Amino acid sequence: MKDGSLLGIIRYDSKAFYIALILHLLIVVVLVVSVNFSERPVTAHKEVETVQAVVVDSQIIQAELDKIKKSEARKKQKEESRLKKLSDTTRKEEQKQRQAQEKRRLEEQRIADLKQKRLAEEKQRQIESQQLADLKKKKQALEEQRQAEQQRLSVLQKERQEEELARENAKRAAEEEKQKELNAQALRKKLAEEEQQRYLNSDKMKKLRSQYVKSIERHVGKNWIKPASANKDMFCNVIITQNRAGTVLSVKTDECKGDKAFQLSVERAVLKASPLPDAPSEDVFDRTVQFTFVGH
Amino acid sequence: MKALLTFTCILIYAWATPSYAILNVEITQGTEDALPIAIVPFYWDSKETAPDLSDFNVIASDLLRSGRFAPVPEDKLLSRPTSTENLDFSSWKVAGIDNLVIGSVRPAGNQQFAVKFQLFDVFKGEQLLGYSLTADASSLRYTAHHISDLIYQQLTGQKGAFNTKVAYVTVIRDKDTASYKLEVSDTDGFNPVTILTSSQPVMSPSWSPDGSRLAYVSFEKRRAQIYTQILSSGERIKVSEFAGLNGAPVWSPDGKKLAMTLSKDGNADIYVLTLKDKSLQRMSKHWGIDTEPTWLPDSRSLVFTSNRSGKPQLYKVDGPGAKPRRLTFEGSYNSSAEISKDGQKMAFVYKDKSAFKIATMDLETGVIEVLTDGPLDESPSFAPNGSMILYAEGQRAALAAVSADGRFKQRLVAKEGEVREPSWSPFLQ
């Protein structure tokens, strides 16, 4: 729009010009029609009548006026009612809307609350979870510590056991050594004794001893006067000691199953038999002789 | 470990059989020699006039008679110690005297004496017995016998029987007449007391087990009758006068019965009379002569003489109705049995060839031991301790004693006339 004139506008934008023109025309039409749209036939009539109006009496005009007034009142009322109605509906609608809004608000509030709550819960859960995790961690730490301690103890114990075992082994070894020595001693002693025994058991020694025992037996037997009460169930063990010359130094009655007379008789027998026969060899001599007297 | 055990065993074994094991000598063959004993005559331990102390000599004779002691003859005593102060055992030891008895007597007032004695074991040098007893003049001999009993018991282990009695019959013949006496004396023949005198035969005295009575056969009524007589009072009871023989009464060990020989049923058989109710049980029934019953300790079984085999032999019957069993097979004549109180031995008259001797039989083994030489020994009777047997010896019929082992024989105090059928009393209270 170089010039800014109406024509320039039309040329520049004819389409918009025509749309604006039409719109204006339309508004005029609407305004005319709208004054009388409920009495359209009347309007038409009126136009016809308008020419006549000049000729019509005031009464009719009045009536017409009343009629218009009434219609306008009615219209107004209607409008008012409509408005009212519209207002009511709007109010209701608003209320409803408000209610819905309220409800929505509440719902939203609730949801928000819930959300909040859930959030809180979530947070709590997270806290707890955290705590739990911490606890677990702590526990694990403790467990590990315990295990470590146990490990340490077990190692210690093992060490101690090993020490003990070593000590025991040493002790046993020492004992075994000692026992071996003892056994060896016993063996030596036994061998020596066996040697002695072999010597003593040699035929010659046996014969000598047998002769010696026999001579003692005969000698003591001669001196033993059996009491009348003596019977086969009676016996007396008498242990004597003698010196090398055969003199009886002591007489001790050991086990004796017999009456007083029997015991007296055997004790007297060994005393009376003193000195006992001379031992034919030093090796068959014994300071201690045990006699067994049998009642027969 | 096993090696250790083995070594331990070896050790124990080594200990258990030391090479220095003491000599072990078993003596079974002792002697049955008489025990040497010195009995120092008892001395009068007072300034008063000494009474006759010879009664104490019976200690030595009692011990000698038992066969178990060898008292040193008085004239061989080495010394005569009177108390323990002047005792020297060594000399007695050297002499081989095992035991020594010393004793003393002193007045104890009231005509009483205090008799003290001690028995010593010479080899041990110990006192074995020591007693102080009271006696009067009349009981000195009794006291001496009592001392014999105490010594005997101490050294032999058996109860002494020196203070017991013997009952026997003496017969004094004078041409056509004879005098019969039932007497009781000490077992050495001293102190005879006449129980019954009769011109007719008196036979078979038997002691009641309590020693208070005698049963015997008397022909005083010209027929055989059996009496029991209380010794202390002389009171007597006629217990049997059946037709025919009434002989050989013997008191049962329980004192309730008399076994005897009766011929009331034909010929001589053994019967048992129960004294309380006079009931009679027949113990043998045979055409042979059964006589001289003697009891075994059970007061039920009897041994008797019977000639059922042709010659007299001894039989045992275990009760009424039991079948008699012959005990003797050795010798042609065995009779007049008596069983020792312990039931182990039977003494009887045993004839070999021509001599009648006293023998014993061990009832367990049946072994016979002849104790005397005869030629006419009869009526053996055991001492209550079984150590000795009294019997009537020889043609002269004297009272004699033999030790149960036959080692010692002694004719007792000579009696006027014949002595028959001695019966040794039980132990007396």
JSON list of N, CA, C and O in Angstrom, two decimals, chain A residues 55-91:
[
{"chain": "A", "resi": 55, "resn": "VAL", "atom": "N", "xyz": [-52.09, 7.42, 7.34]},
{"chain": "A", "resi": 55, "resn": "VAL", "atom": "CA", "xyz": [-53.51, 7.39, 7.36]},
{"chain": "A", "resi": 55, "resn": "VAL", "atom": "C", "xyz": [-54.14, 6.68, 8.61]},
{"chain": "A", "resi": 55, "resn": "VAL", "atom": "O", "xyz": [-55.11, 6.55, 8.86]},
{"chain": "A", "resi": 56, "resn": "VAL", "atom": "N", "xyz": [-53.50, 6.00, 9.31]},
{"chain": "A", "resi": 56, "resn": "VAL", "atom": "CA", "xyz": [-53.98, 5.19, 10.54]},
{"chain": "A", "resi": 56, "resn": "VAL", "atom": "C", "xyz": [-54.15, 6.11, 11.77]},
{"chain": "A", "resi": 56, "resn": "VAL", "atom": "O", "xyz": [-53.43, 7.01, 12.04]},
{"chain": "A", "resi": 57, "resn": "ASP", "atom": "N", "xyz": [-55.17, 5.78, 12.37]},
{"chain": "A", "resi": 57, "resn": "ASP", "atom": "CA", "xyz": [-55.43, 6.45, 13.63]},
{"chain": "A", "resi": 57, "resn": "ASP", "atom": "C", "xyz": [-54.37, 6.14, 14.80]},
{"chain": "A", "resi": 57, "resn": "ASP", "atom": "O", "xyz": [-53.61, 5.18, 14.92]},
{"chain": "A", "resi": 58, "resn": "SER", "atom": "N", "xyz": [-54.46, 7.13, 15.71]},
{"chain": "A", "resi": 58, "resn": "SER", "atom": "CA", "xyz": [-53.49, 6.97, 16.89]},
{"chain": "A", "resi": 58, "resn": "SER", "atom": "C", "xyz": [-53.67, 5.73, 17.77]},
{"chain": "A", "resi": 58, "resn": "SER", "atom": "O", "xyz": [-52.78, 5.20, 18.33]},
{"chain": "A", "resi": 59, "resn": "GLN", "atom": "N", "xyz": [-55.04, 5.42, 17.69]},
{"chain": "A", "resi": 59, "resn": "GLN", "atom": "CA", "xyz": [-55.29, 4.16, 18.48]},
{"chain": "A", "resi": 59, "resn": "GLN", "atom": "C", "xyz": [-54.51, 2.94, 18.03]},
{"chain": "A", "resi": 59, "resn": "GLN", "atom": "O", "xyz": [-53.97, 2.24, 18.76]},
{"chain": "A", "resi": 60, "resn": "ILE", "atom": "N", "xyz": [-54.61, 2.88, 16.78]},
{"chain": "A", "resi": 60, "resn": "ILE", "atom": "CA", "xyz": [-53.87, 1.69, 16.28]},
{"chain": "A", "resi": 60, "resn": "ILE", "atom": "C", "xyz": [-52.38, 1.78, 16.57]},
{"chain": "A", "resi": 60, "resn": "ILE", "atom": "O", "xyz": [-51.75, 0.81, 16.90]},
{"chain": "A", "resi": 61, "resn": "ILE", "atom": "N", "xyz": [-52.00, 3.06, 16.43]},
{"chain": "A", "resi": 61, "resn": "ILE", "atom": "CA", "xyz": [-50.57, 3.19, 16.75]},
{"chain": "A", "resi": 61, "resn": "ILE", "atom": "C", "xyz": [-50.22, 2.81, 18.15]},
{"chain": "A", "resi": 61, "resn": "ILE", "atom": "O", "xyz": [-49.28, 2.12, 18.43]},
{"chain": "A", "resi": 62, "resn": "GLN", "atom": "N", "xyz": [-51.18, 3.41, 18.96]},
{"chain": "A", "resi": 62, "resn": "GLN", "atom": "CA", "xyz": [-50.98, 3.01, 20.39]},
{"chain": "A", "resi": 62, "resn": "GLN", "atom": "C", "xyz": [-50.91, 1.53, 20.61]},
{"chain": "A", "resi": 62, "resn": "GLN", "atom": "O", "xyz": [-50.06, 1.01, 21.30]},
{"chain": "A", "resi": 63, "resn": "ALA", "atom": "N", "xyz": [-51.99, 0.86, 20.02]},
{"chain": "A", "resi": 63, "resn": "ALA", "atom": "CA", "xyz": [-52.01, -0.63, 20.19]},
{"chain": "A", "resi": 63, "resn": "ALA", "atom": "C", "xyz": [-50.74, -1.26, 19.71]},
{"chain": "A", "resi": 63, "resn": "ALA", "atom": "O", "xyz": [-50.24, -2.13, 20.33]},
{"chain": "A", "resi": 64, "resn": "GLU", "atom": "N", "xyz": [-50.41, -0.55, 18.45]},
{"chain": "A", "resi": 64, "resn": "GLU", "atom": "CA", "xyz": [-49.15, -1.14, 17.94]},
{"chain": "A", "resi": 64, "resn": "GLU", "atom": "C", "xyz": [-47.98, -0.94, 18.84]},
{"chain": "A", "resi": 64, "resn": "GLU", "atom": "O", "xyz": [-47.20, -1.82, 19.07]},
{"chain": "A", "resi": 65, "resn": "LEU", "atom": "N", "xyz": [-48.04, 0.32, 19.45]},
{"chain": "A", "resi": 65, "resn": "LEU", "atom": "CA", "xyz": [-46.96, 0.61, 20.41]},
{"chain": "A", "resi": 65, "resn": "LEU", "atom": "C", "xyz": [-46.93, -0.32, 21.60]},
{"chain": "A", "resi": 65, "resn": "LEU", "atom": "O", "xyz": [-45.93, -0.85, 22.03]},
{"chain": "A", "resi": 66, "resn": "ASP", "atom": "N", "xyz": [-48.24, -0.51, 22.15]},
{"chain": "A", "resi": 66, "resn": "ASP", "atom": "CA", "xyz": [-48.37, -1.45, 23.30]},
{"chain": "A", "resi": 66, "resn": "ASP", "atom": "C", "xyz": [-47.82, -2.82, 22.99]},
{"chain": "A", "resi": 66, "resn": "ASP", "atom": "O", "xyz": [-47.11, -3.44, 23.76]},
{"chain": "A", "resi": 67, "resn": "LYS", "atom": "N", "xyz": [-48.37, -3.08, 21.71]},
{"chain": "A", "resi": 67, "resn": "LYS", "atom": "CA", "xyz": [-47.92, -4.43, 21.27]},
{"chain": "A", "resi": 67, "resn": "LYS", "atom": "C", "xyz": [-46.42, -4.56, 21.19]},
{"chain": "A", "resi": 67, "resn": "LYS", "atom": "O", "xyz": [-45.85, -5.53, 21.69]},
{"chain": "A", "resi": 68, "resn": "ILE", "atom": "N", "xyz": [-45.82, -3.50, 20.69]},
{"chain": "A", "resi": 68, "resn": "ILE", "atom": "CA", "xyz": [-44.37, -3.55, 20.65]},
{"chain": "A", "resi": 68, "resn": "ILE", "atom": "C", "xyz": [-43.76, -3.58, 21.99]},
{"chain": "A", "resi": 68, "resn": "ILE", "atom": "O", "xyz": [-42.87, -4.34, 22.28]},
{"chain": "A", "resi": 69, "resn": "LYS", "atom": "N", "xyz": [-44.37, -2.61, 22.86]},
{"chain": "A", "resi": 69, "resn": "LYS", "atom": "CA", "xyz": [-43.90, -2.61, 24.23]},
{"chain": "A", "resi": 69, "resn": "LYS", "atom": "C", "xyz": [-43.94, -3.95, 24.88]},
{"chain": "A", "resi": 69, "resn": "LYS", "atom": "O", "xyz": [-43.01, -4.44, 25.46]},
{"chain": "A", "resi": 70, "resn": "LYS", "atom": "N", "xyz": [-45.19, -4.58, 24.75]},
{"chain": "A", "resi": 70, "resn": "LYS", "atom": "CA", "xyz": [-45.37, -5.91, 25.33]},
{"chain": "A", "resi": 70, "resn": "LYS", "atom": "C", "xyz": [-44.36, -6.90, 24.80]},
{"chain": "A", "resi": 70, "resn": "LYS", "atom": "O", "xyz": [-43.73, -7.63, 25.54]},
{"chain": "A", "resi": 71, "resn": "SER", "atom": "N", "xyz": [-44.24, -6.87, 23.50]},
{"chain": "A", "resi": 71, "resn": "SER", "atom": "CA", "xyz": [-43.29, -7.82, 22.90]},
{"chain": "A", "resi": 71, "resn": "SER", "atom": "C", "xyz": [-41.88, -7.59, 23.39]},
{"chain": "A", "resi": 71, "resn": "SER", "atom": "O", "xyz": [-41.18, -8.52, 23.72]},
{"chain": "A", "resi": 72, "resn": "GLU", "atom": "N", "xyz": [-41.64, -6.23, 23.50]},
{"chain": "A", "resi": 72, "resn": "GLU", "atom": "CA", "xyz": [-40.29, -5.95, 24.01]},
{"chain": "A", "resi": 72, "resn": "GLU", "atom": "C", "xyz": [-40.09, -6.41, 25.40]},
{"chain": "A", "resi": 72, "resn": "GLU", "atom": "O", "xyz": [-39.09, -6.96, 25.77]},
{"chain": "A", "resi": 73, "resn": "ALA", "atom": "N", "xyz": [-41.24, -6.14, 26.24]},
{"chain": "A", "resi": 73, "resn": "ALA", "atom": "CA", "xyz": [-41.19, -6.65, 27.65]},
{"chain": "A", "resi": 73, "resn": "ALA", "atom": "C", "xyz": [-40.98, -8.13, 27.69]},
{"chain": "A", "resi": 73, "resn": "ALA", "atom": "O", "xyz": [-40.17, -8.63, 28.44]},
{"chain": "A", "resi": 74, "resn": "ARG", "atom": "N", "xyz": [-41.85, -8.72, 26.79]},
{"chain": "A", "resi": 74, "resn": "ARG", "atom": "CA", "xyz": [-41.72, -10.19, 26.73]},
{"chain": "A", "resi": 74, "resn": "ARG", "atom": "C", "xyz": [-40.32, -10.61, 26.34]},
{"chain": "A", "resi": 74, "resn": "ARG", "atom": "O", "xyz": [-39.72, -11.47, 26.97]},
{"chain": "A", "resi": 75, "resn": "LYS", "atom": "N", "xyz": [-39.84, -9.87, 25.37]},
{"chain": "A", "resi": 75, "resn": "LYS", "atom": "CA", "xyz": [-38.50, -10.18, 24.92]},
{"chain": "A", "resi": 75, "resn": "LYS", "atom": "C", "xyz": [-37.47, -10.01, 26.01]},
{"chain": "A", "resi": 75, "resn": "LYS", "atom": "O", "xyz": [-36.63, -10.84, 26.26]},
{"chain": "A", "resi": 76, "resn": "LYS", "atom": "N", "xyz": [-37.73, -8.81, 26.68]},
{"chain": "A", "resi": 76, "resn": "LYS", "atom": "CA", "xyz": [-36.84, -8.53, 27.77]},
{"chain": "A", "resi": 76, "resn": "LYS", "atom": "C", "xyz": [-36.87, -9.58, 28.82]},
{"chain": "A", "resi": 76, "resn": "LYS", "atom": "O", "xyz": [-35.86, -10.10, 29.28]},
{"chain": "A", "resi": 77, "resn": "GLN", "atom": "N", "xyz": [-38.20, -9.94, 29.17]},
{"chain": "A", "resi": 77, "resn": "GLN", "atom": "CA", "xyz": [-38.39, -11.01, 30.18]},
{"chain": "A", "resi": 77, "resn": "GLN", "atom": "C", "xyz": [-37.72, -12.31, 29.77]},
{"chain": "A", "resi": 77, "resn": "GLN", "atom": "O", "xyz": [-37.04, -12.95, 30.55]},
{"chain": "A", "resi": 78, "resn": "LYS", "atom": "N", "xyz": [-38.04, -12.56, 28.47]},
{"chain": "A", "resi": 78, "resn": "LYS", "atom": "CA", "xyz": [-37.47, -13.80, 27.92]},
{"chain": "A", "resi": 78, "resn": "LYS", "atom": "C", "xyz": [-35.96, -13.78, 28.01]},
{"chain": "A", "resi": 78, "resn": "LYS", "atom": "O", "xyz": [-35.35, -14.74, 28.45]},
{"chain": "A", "resi": 79, "resn": "GLU", "atom": "N", "xyz": [-35.50, -12.56, 27.61]},
{"chain": "A", "resi": 79, "resn": "GLU", "atom": "CA", "xyz": [-34.06, -12.41, 27.67]},
{"chain": "A", "resi": 79, "resn": "GLU", "atom": "C", "xyz": [-33.54, -12.57, 29.08]},
{"chain": "A", "resi": 79, "resn": "GLU", "atom": "O", "xyz": [-32.60, -13.28, 29.32]},
{"chain": "A", "resi": 80, "resn": "GLU", "atom": "N", "xyz": [-34.34, -11.86, 29.95]},
{"chain": "A", "resi": 80, "resn": "GLU", "atom": "CA", "xyz": [-33.94, -11.98, 31.36]},
{"chain": "A", "resi": 80, "resn": "GLU", "atom": "C", "xyz": [-33.95, -13.41, 31.82]},
{"chain": "A", "resi": 80, "resn": "GLU", "atom": "O", "xyz": [-33.03, -13.89, 32.47]},
{"chain": "A", "resi": 81, "resn": "SER", "atom": "N", "xyz": [-35.13, -14.07, 31.48]},
{"chain": "A", "resi": 81, "resn": "SER", "atom": "CA", "xyz": [-35.25, -15.49, 31.85]},
{"chain": "A", "resi": 81, "resn": "SER", "atom": "C", "xyz": [-34.11, -16.30, 31.26]},
{"chain": "A", "resi": 81, "resn": "SER", "atom": "O", "xyz": [-33.52, -17.12, 31.93]},
{"chain": "A", "resi": 82, "resn": "ARG", "atom": "N", "xyz": [-33.93, -15.93, 29.99]},
{"chain": "A", "resi": 82, "resn": "ARG", "atom": "CA", "xyz": [-32.85, -16.66, 29.31]},
{"chain": "A", "resi": 82, "resn": "ARG", "atom": "C", "xyz": [-31.53, -16.42, 30.00]},
{"chain": "A", "resi": 82, "resn": "ARG", "atom": "O", "xyz": [-30.82, -17.35, 30.31]},
{"chain": "A", "resi": 83, "resn": "LEU", "atom": "N", "xyz": [-31.42, -15.09, 30.28]},
{"chain": "A", "resi": 83, "resn": "LEU", "atom": "CA", "xyz": [-30.17, -14.75, 30.93]},
{"chain": "A", "resi": 83, "resn": "LEU", "atom": "C", "xyz": [-30.03, -15.44, 32.28]},
{"chain": "A", "resi": 83, "resn": "LEU", "atom": "O", "xyz": [-29.01, -15.99, 32.64]},
{"chain": "A", "resi": 84, "resn": "LYS", "atom": "N", "xyz": [-31.26, -15.25, 32.93]},
{"chain": "A", "resi": 84, "resn": "LYS", "atom": "CA", "xyz": [-31.30, -15.94, 34.25]},
{"chain": "A", "resi": 84, "resn": "LYS", "atom": "C", "xyz": [-30.99, -17.43, 34.15]},
{"chain": "A", "resi": 84, "resn": "LYS", "atom": "O", "xyz": [-30.16, -17.97, 34.86]},
{"chain": "A", "resi": 85, "resn": "LYS", "atom": "N", "xyz": [-31.77, -17.96, 33.20]},
{"chain": "A", "resi": 85, "resn": "LYS", "atom": "CA", "xyz": [-31.58, -19.39, 32.95]},
{"chain": "A", "resi": 85, "resn": "LYS", "atom": "C", "xyz": [-30.13, -19.68, 32.61]},
{"chain": "A", "resi": 85, "resn": "LYS", "atom": "O", "xyz": [-29.52, -20.58, 33.18]},
{"chain": "A", "resi": 86, "resn": "LEU", "atom": "N", "xyz": [-29.67, -18.82, 31.75]},
{"chain": "A", "resi": 86, "resn": "LEU", "atom": "CA", "xyz": [-28.29, -18.97, 31.34]},
{"chain": "A", "resi": 86, "resn": "LEU", "atom": "C", "xyz": [-27.37, -18.83, 32.53]},
{"chain": "A", "resi": 86, "resn": "LEU", "atom": "O", "xyz": [-26.46, -19.64, 32.76]},
{"chain": "A", "resi": 87, "resn": "SER", "atom": "N", "xyz": [-27.76, -17.79, 33.31]},
{"chain": "A", "resi": 87, "resn": "SER", "atom": "CA", "xyz": [-26.97, -17.59, 34.54]},
{"chain": "A", "resi": 87, "resn": "SER", "atom": "C", "xyz": [-26.99, -18.80, 35.44]},
{"chain": "A", "resi": 87, "resn": "SER", "atom": "O", "xyz": [-25.97, -19.25, 35.93]},
{"chain": "A", "resi": 88, "resn": "ASP", "atom": "N", "xyz": [-28.26, -19.30, 35.63]},
{"chain": "A", "resi": 88, "resn": "ASP", "atom": "CA", "xyz": [-28.40, -20.52, 36.49]},
{"chain": "A", "resi": 88, "resn": "ASP", "atom": "C", "xyz": [-27.58, -21.68, 35.95]},
{"chain": "A", "resi": 88, "resn": "ASP", "atom": "O", "xyz": [-26.82, -22.31, 36.70]},
{"chain": "A", "resi": 89, "resn": "THR", "atom": "N", "xyz": [-27.82, -21.85, 34.66]},
{"chain": "A", "resi": 89, "resn": "THR", "atom": "CA", "xyz": [-27.09, -22.96, 34.06]},
{"chain": "A", "resi": 89, "resn": "THR", "atom": "C", "xyz": [-25.60, -22.76, 34.21]},
{"chain": "A", "resi": 89, "resn": "THR", "atom": "O", "xyz": [-24.89, -23.68, 34.62]},
{"chain": "A", "resi": 90, "resn": "THR", "atom": "N", "xyz": [-25.26, -21.51, 33.96]},
{"chain": "A", "resi": 90, "resn": "THR", "atom": "CA", "xyz": [-23.84, -21.22, 34.11]},
{"chain": "A", "resi": 90, "resn": "THR", "atom": "C", "xyz": [-23.37, -21.46, 35.51]},
{"chain": "A", "resi": 90, "resn": "THR", "atom": "O", "xyz": [-22.33, -22.06, 35.76]},
{"chain": "A", "resi": 91, "resn": "ARG", "atom": "N", "xyz": [-24.30, -20.94, 36.45]},
{"chain": "A", "resi": 91, "resn": "ARG", "atom": "CA", "xyz": [-23.94, -21.14, 37.84]},
{"chain": "A", "resi": 91, "resn": "ARG", "atom": "C", "xyz": [-23.75, -22.62, 38.19]},
{"chain": "A", "resi": 91, "resn": "ARG", "atom": "O", "xyz": [-22.79, -23.03, 38.79]}
]
